[in-house]
Short mmCIF file of C-alpha atoms in Angstrom, two decimals:
data_model
loop_
_atom_site.label_atom_id
_atom_site.label_comp_id
_atom_site.label_asym_id
_atom_site.label_seq_id
_atom_site.Cartn_x
_atom_site.Cartn_y
_atom_site.Cartn_z
CA MET A 28 -2.63 18.52 8.50
CA ILE A 29 -2.18 21.54 5.96
CA VAL A 30 1.17 20.41 4.76
CA ALA A 31 0.27 16.60 4.42
CA ALA A 32 -2.86 17.90 2.50
CA ALA A 33 -0.83 20.24 0.28
CA LEU A 34 2.02 18.34 -1.10
CA PRO A 35 -0.05 15.95 -3.30
CA LEU A 36 -1.47 19.12 -4.62
CA VAL A 37 1.89 20.47 -4.98
CA ALA A 38 3.64 17.78 -6.87
CA GLU A 39 0.61 17.26 -9.33
CA TYR A 40 -0.14 21.54 -9.81
CA GLY A 41 3.30 23.22 -8.93
CA ALA A 42 3.00 26.74 -7.43
CA ALA A 43 -0.34 26.70 -9.68
CA VAL A 44 -2.14 25.02 -6.67
CA THR A 45 -4.58 27.32 -4.89
CA THR A 46 -5.46 27.82 -1.20
CA SER A 47 -8.84 26.77 -1.99
CA GLN A 48 -7.84 23.55 -3.20
CA ILE A 49 -5.31 22.98 -0.51
CA ALA A 50 -8.34 23.87 2.15
CA ARG A 51 -10.61 21.35 0.45
CA ALA A 52 -8.31 18.67 0.57
CA ALA A 53 -7.38 19.39 4.07
CA GLY A 54 -11.13 19.57 5.02
CA ILE A 55 -10.95 22.93 6.67
CA GLY A 56 -11.98 26.58 5.72
CA GLU A 57 -9.31 28.34 3.65
CA ALA A 58 -9.40 31.31 6.35
CA THR A 59 -7.50 28.31 8.41
CA ILE A 60 -4.40 28.51 6.51
CA PHE A 61 -4.28 32.44 6.51
CA ARG A 62 -4.06 31.75 10.41
CA ALA A 63 -1.26 29.24 10.21
CA PHE A 64 0.43 30.70 6.96
CA LYS A 65 1.15 34.25 6.10
CA ASP A 66 0.50 33.31 2.35
CA LYS A 67 0.44 30.74 -0.15
CA ASP A 68 4.29 30.94 -0.71
CA GLU A 69 4.64 30.29 2.96
CA VAL A 70 2.82 27.57 2.74
CA LEU A 71 4.66 26.31 -0.74
CA ASP A 72 7.78 26.68 1.02
CA ALA A 73 6.66 24.57 4.32
CA CYS A 74 5.91 22.00 1.51
CA ILE A 75 9.48 22.15 0.49
CA ALA A 76 10.75 21.82 4.09
CA GLU A 77 8.91 18.80 4.55
CA ALA A 78 9.54 17.09 1.39
CA THR A 79 13.52 17.39 1.60
CA GLY A 80 13.39 17.21 5.26
CA THR A 81 14.43 13.48 6.97
CA ASN A 82 12.01 13.45 9.73
CA HIS A 83 9.38 11.22 7.47
CA ILE A 84 11.89 9.05 6.13
CA LEU A 85 13.71 8.24 9.54
CA ARG A 86 10.44 7.73 11.21
CA GLU A 87 9.70 5.05 8.08
CA LEU A 88 13.68 3.54 8.95
CA ALA A 89 12.66 3.23 12.40
CA THR A 90 9.43 0.74 12.08
CA ILE A 91 11.44 -1.99 9.97
CA SER A 92 11.66 -4.48 12.67
CA LEU A 93 15.19 -5.80 13.55
CA ASP A 94 13.85 -9.58 13.81
CA GLU A 95 13.84 -9.79 9.80
CA PRO A 96 16.45 -11.28 8.09
CA LEU A 97 19.20 -8.31 7.15
CA THR A 98 18.50 -8.47 3.11
CA VAL A 99 14.98 -7.86 4.50
CA ARG A 100 15.52 -4.63 6.46
CA LEU A 101 18.02 -3.35 3.74
CA THR A 102 15.53 -3.94 0.95
CA GLU A 103 12.50 -2.34 2.81
CA ALA A 104 15.18 0.70 3.58
CA ALA A 105 15.83 1.07 0.16
CA GLU A 106 12.33 1.02 -0.99
CA ALA A 107 11.76 3.46 1.53
CA LEU A 108 14.68 5.79 0.62
CA ASN A 109 13.61 5.64 -3.01
CA ALA A 110 10.19 6.47 -2.10
CA HIS A 111 11.45 9.53 -0.20
CA MET A 112 13.97 10.64 -3.11
CA ALA A 113 11.03 10.53 -5.60
CA ARG A 114 8.65 12.23 -3.69
CA MET A 115 11.14 14.61 -3.04
CA GLY A 116 12.13 15.05 -6.78
CA THR A 117 8.49 15.49 -7.62
CA VAL A 118 7.56 18.06 -5.11
CA ILE A 119 10.62 20.00 -6.17
CA GLY A 120 10.60 19.40 -9.74
CA ALA A 121 6.94 20.57 -10.10
CA LEU A 122 7.73 23.80 -8.44
CA HIS A 123 10.89 24.68 -10.08
CA ALA A 124 8.70 24.03 -13.53
CA SER A 125 5.84 26.39 -12.31
CA GLY A 126 8.47 29.04 -11.45
CA HIS A 127 8.47 28.83 -7.59
CA LEU A 128 12.08 28.27 -7.04
CA ARG A 129 13.36 30.23 -10.45
CA GLY A 130 16.12 33.09 -9.11
CA ARG A 131 16.32 31.54 -6.08
CA GLY A 132 19.66 30.22 -4.79
CA PRO A 133 20.18 26.31 -3.92
CA GLY A 134 17.48 25.73 -0.87
CA ALA A 135 16.95 29.24 -0.47
CA ARG A 136 13.40 30.18 0.70
CA SER A 137 11.03 33.30 0.11
CA SER A 138 11.75 34.35 3.69
CA GLY A 139 15.42 35.04 2.56
CA ASP A 140 16.44 31.93 4.99
CA GLY A 141 18.53 28.96 3.34
CA PRO A 142 19.43 25.64 4.94
CA PRO A 143 22.66 25.60 7.33
CA PRO A 144 25.46 24.77 5.07
CA ASP A 145 25.93 21.61 6.66
CA ALA A 146 22.43 20.48 6.47
CA ARG A 147 23.21 17.97 3.51
CA ALA A 148 25.76 16.14 5.81
CA GLN A 149 23.53 16.66 8.71
CA SER A 150 20.91 14.77 6.98
CA PHE A 151 23.48 12.08 5.30
CA ALA A 152 24.77 11.25 8.92
CA ALA A 153 21.22 10.41 10.21
CA LEU A 154 20.20 8.41 7.54
CA SER A 155 23.50 6.48 7.90
CA ASN A 156 22.83 6.30 11.63
CA ALA A 157 19.60 4.33 11.26
CA VAL A 158 20.56 2.18 8.37
CA ALA A 159 23.60 1.25 10.78
CA GLU A 160 21.07 0.60 13.29
CA LEU A 161 19.18 -1.74 10.85
CA ILE A 162 22.68 -3.25 10.51
CA GLU A 163 23.82 -3.61 13.98
CA PRO A 164 22.06 -7.36 14.61
CA ASP A 165 24.50 -8.62 11.93
CA ARG A 166 27.77 -6.67 12.84
CA ALA A 167 29.86 -10.01 12.62
CA ALA A 168 28.96 -11.00 9.47
CA PHE A 169 31.05 -7.69 7.78
CA ARG A 170 34.30 -7.23 7.08
CA PHE A 171 33.57 -3.41 8.15
CA ALA A 172 31.70 -1.79 10.61
CA PRO A 173 28.02 -1.13 10.35
CA GLU A 174 28.17 2.56 9.95
CA LYS A 175 30.99 2.19 6.99
CA VAL A 176 28.46 -0.32 5.55
CA ALA A 177 25.65 1.83 5.81
CA ALA A 178 27.52 4.85 4.02
CA THR A 179 28.57 2.56 1.33
CA PHE A 180 24.91 1.74 0.97
CA LEU A 181 23.28 4.97 0.82
CA SER A 182 26.34 6.57 -1.61
CA LEU A 183 25.05 3.63 -4.10
CA LEU A 184 21.41 4.52 -3.45
CA PHE A 185 21.61 8.32 -3.88
CA THR A 186 24.21 7.70 -6.77
CA LEU A 187 21.98 5.82 -8.73
CA SER A 188 18.90 8.39 -8.01
CA GLN A 189 20.85 11.51 -8.73
CA THR A 190 22.64 10.62 -11.64
CA ARG A 191 19.88 9.00 -13.26
CA LEU A 192 21.66 6.13 -14.51
CA ALA A 193 18.21 4.72 -15.53
CA GLN A 194 18.58 6.96 -18.55
CA ALA A 195 21.56 4.50 -19.70
CA GLY A 196 19.78 1.48 -19.32
CA ALA A 197 17.54 -0.32 -16.67
CA PRO A 198 18.18 0.60 -13.06
CA LEU A 199 18.96 -1.49 -10.57
CA THR A 200 16.22 -2.59 -8.07
CA PRO A 201 16.66 -2.35 -4.68
CA GLN A 202 17.24 -6.14 -4.21
CA GLU A 203 19.81 -5.87 -7.02
CA LEU A 204 21.60 -3.05 -5.49
CA LEU A 205 21.62 -4.86 -2.19
CA ASP A 206 22.87 -7.96 -4.00
CA THR A 207 26.00 -5.85 -5.46
CA LEU A 208 26.53 -4.42 -2.52
CA LEU A 209 26.60 -7.56 -0.21
CA HIS A 210 28.28 -9.57 -3.03
CA GLY A 211 29.66 -7.74 -5.64
CA VAL A 212 29.22 -8.03 -8.95
CA LEU A 213 31.11 -10.89 -10.16
CA GLU A 214 29.48 -14.34 -10.47
CA HIS A 215 30.58 -16.55 -7.62
CA ASP A 216 31.98 -19.36 -9.82
CA ALA A 217 33.70 -16.30 -11.78
CA ALA A 218 35.46 -14.92 -8.74
CA GLU A 219 36.41 -18.29 -7.37
CA ARG A 220 38.04 -19.13 -10.44
CA GLY A 221 39.76 -15.61 -10.40
CA VAL A 222 41.41 -16.39 -7.20
CA ALA A 223 42.54 -19.90 -8.06
CA GLU A 224 44.09 -18.71 -11.53
CA ARG A 225 45.92 -16.04 -9.86
CA SER A 226 47.23 -18.77 -7.46
CA LEU A 227 48.70 -21.09 -10.40
CA PRO A 228 51.83 -20.76 -12.42
CA GLY A 229 52.47 -18.24 -14.87
CA HIS A 230 49.70 -15.91 -13.14
CA GLY A 231 51.05 -13.22 -11.18
CA PRO A 232 54.62 -11.95 -10.41
CA GLN A 233 56.82 -14.83 -10.09
CA PRO A 234 60.44 -13.60 -8.52
CA ASP A 235 62.40 -16.78 -9.20
CA VAL A 236 61.68 -16.13 -12.85
CA LEU A 237 61.52 -12.44 -13.18
CA ASP A 238 64.88 -11.94 -11.37
CA GLN A 239 66.62 -14.10 -14.06
CA GLN A 240 69.06 -12.35 -16.37
CA PRO A 241 69.73 -13.18 -19.65
CA GLY A 242 71.78 -16.13 -20.29
CA SER A 243 72.06 -17.67 -16.88
CA ALA A 244 69.69 -20.53 -17.77
#
């Protein structure tokens, strides 16, 4: 309850948020915070753990109905994951800007305990498994296993977010990203023309012509 109430305030004020503000938002007395946490830094570290953890997003992905069409399922997943990454970026960015994370190693906390070395891989695996479950009902429609499709889906989504491709132009919407994953970037007519052209004489290697020696005609 305390962390949930604190997160929006941390996103807005960063490390400048006060325990008094958090207590008012949570509807509790300020002393209650210090019965649960040693100090404000510990509250802020709990907010970081909540914002960067996967429990919340995994619960959201689990609520997506498998009865929905595949495109609806994956669009809802993309929107939920985008919201998760935006929330995480806002909280971390606000704390860093206000000095709370400066001078620490990546992911380090004030207690000196950072996440395990494979935490990122574990998080990706958990998210990939959750997305694979959303794809599983349509396994027969894919050339690859749902696990591979899910990993590709997440890689596209995370790359767009982490490299800030939006700065180079309009970012792909979740629907556009999903369409790219399922159908590629070529227009269907163009793709079909490419296949047809490669089968015509003069396109691609033709051994009977390439093997001719000069003067053999």
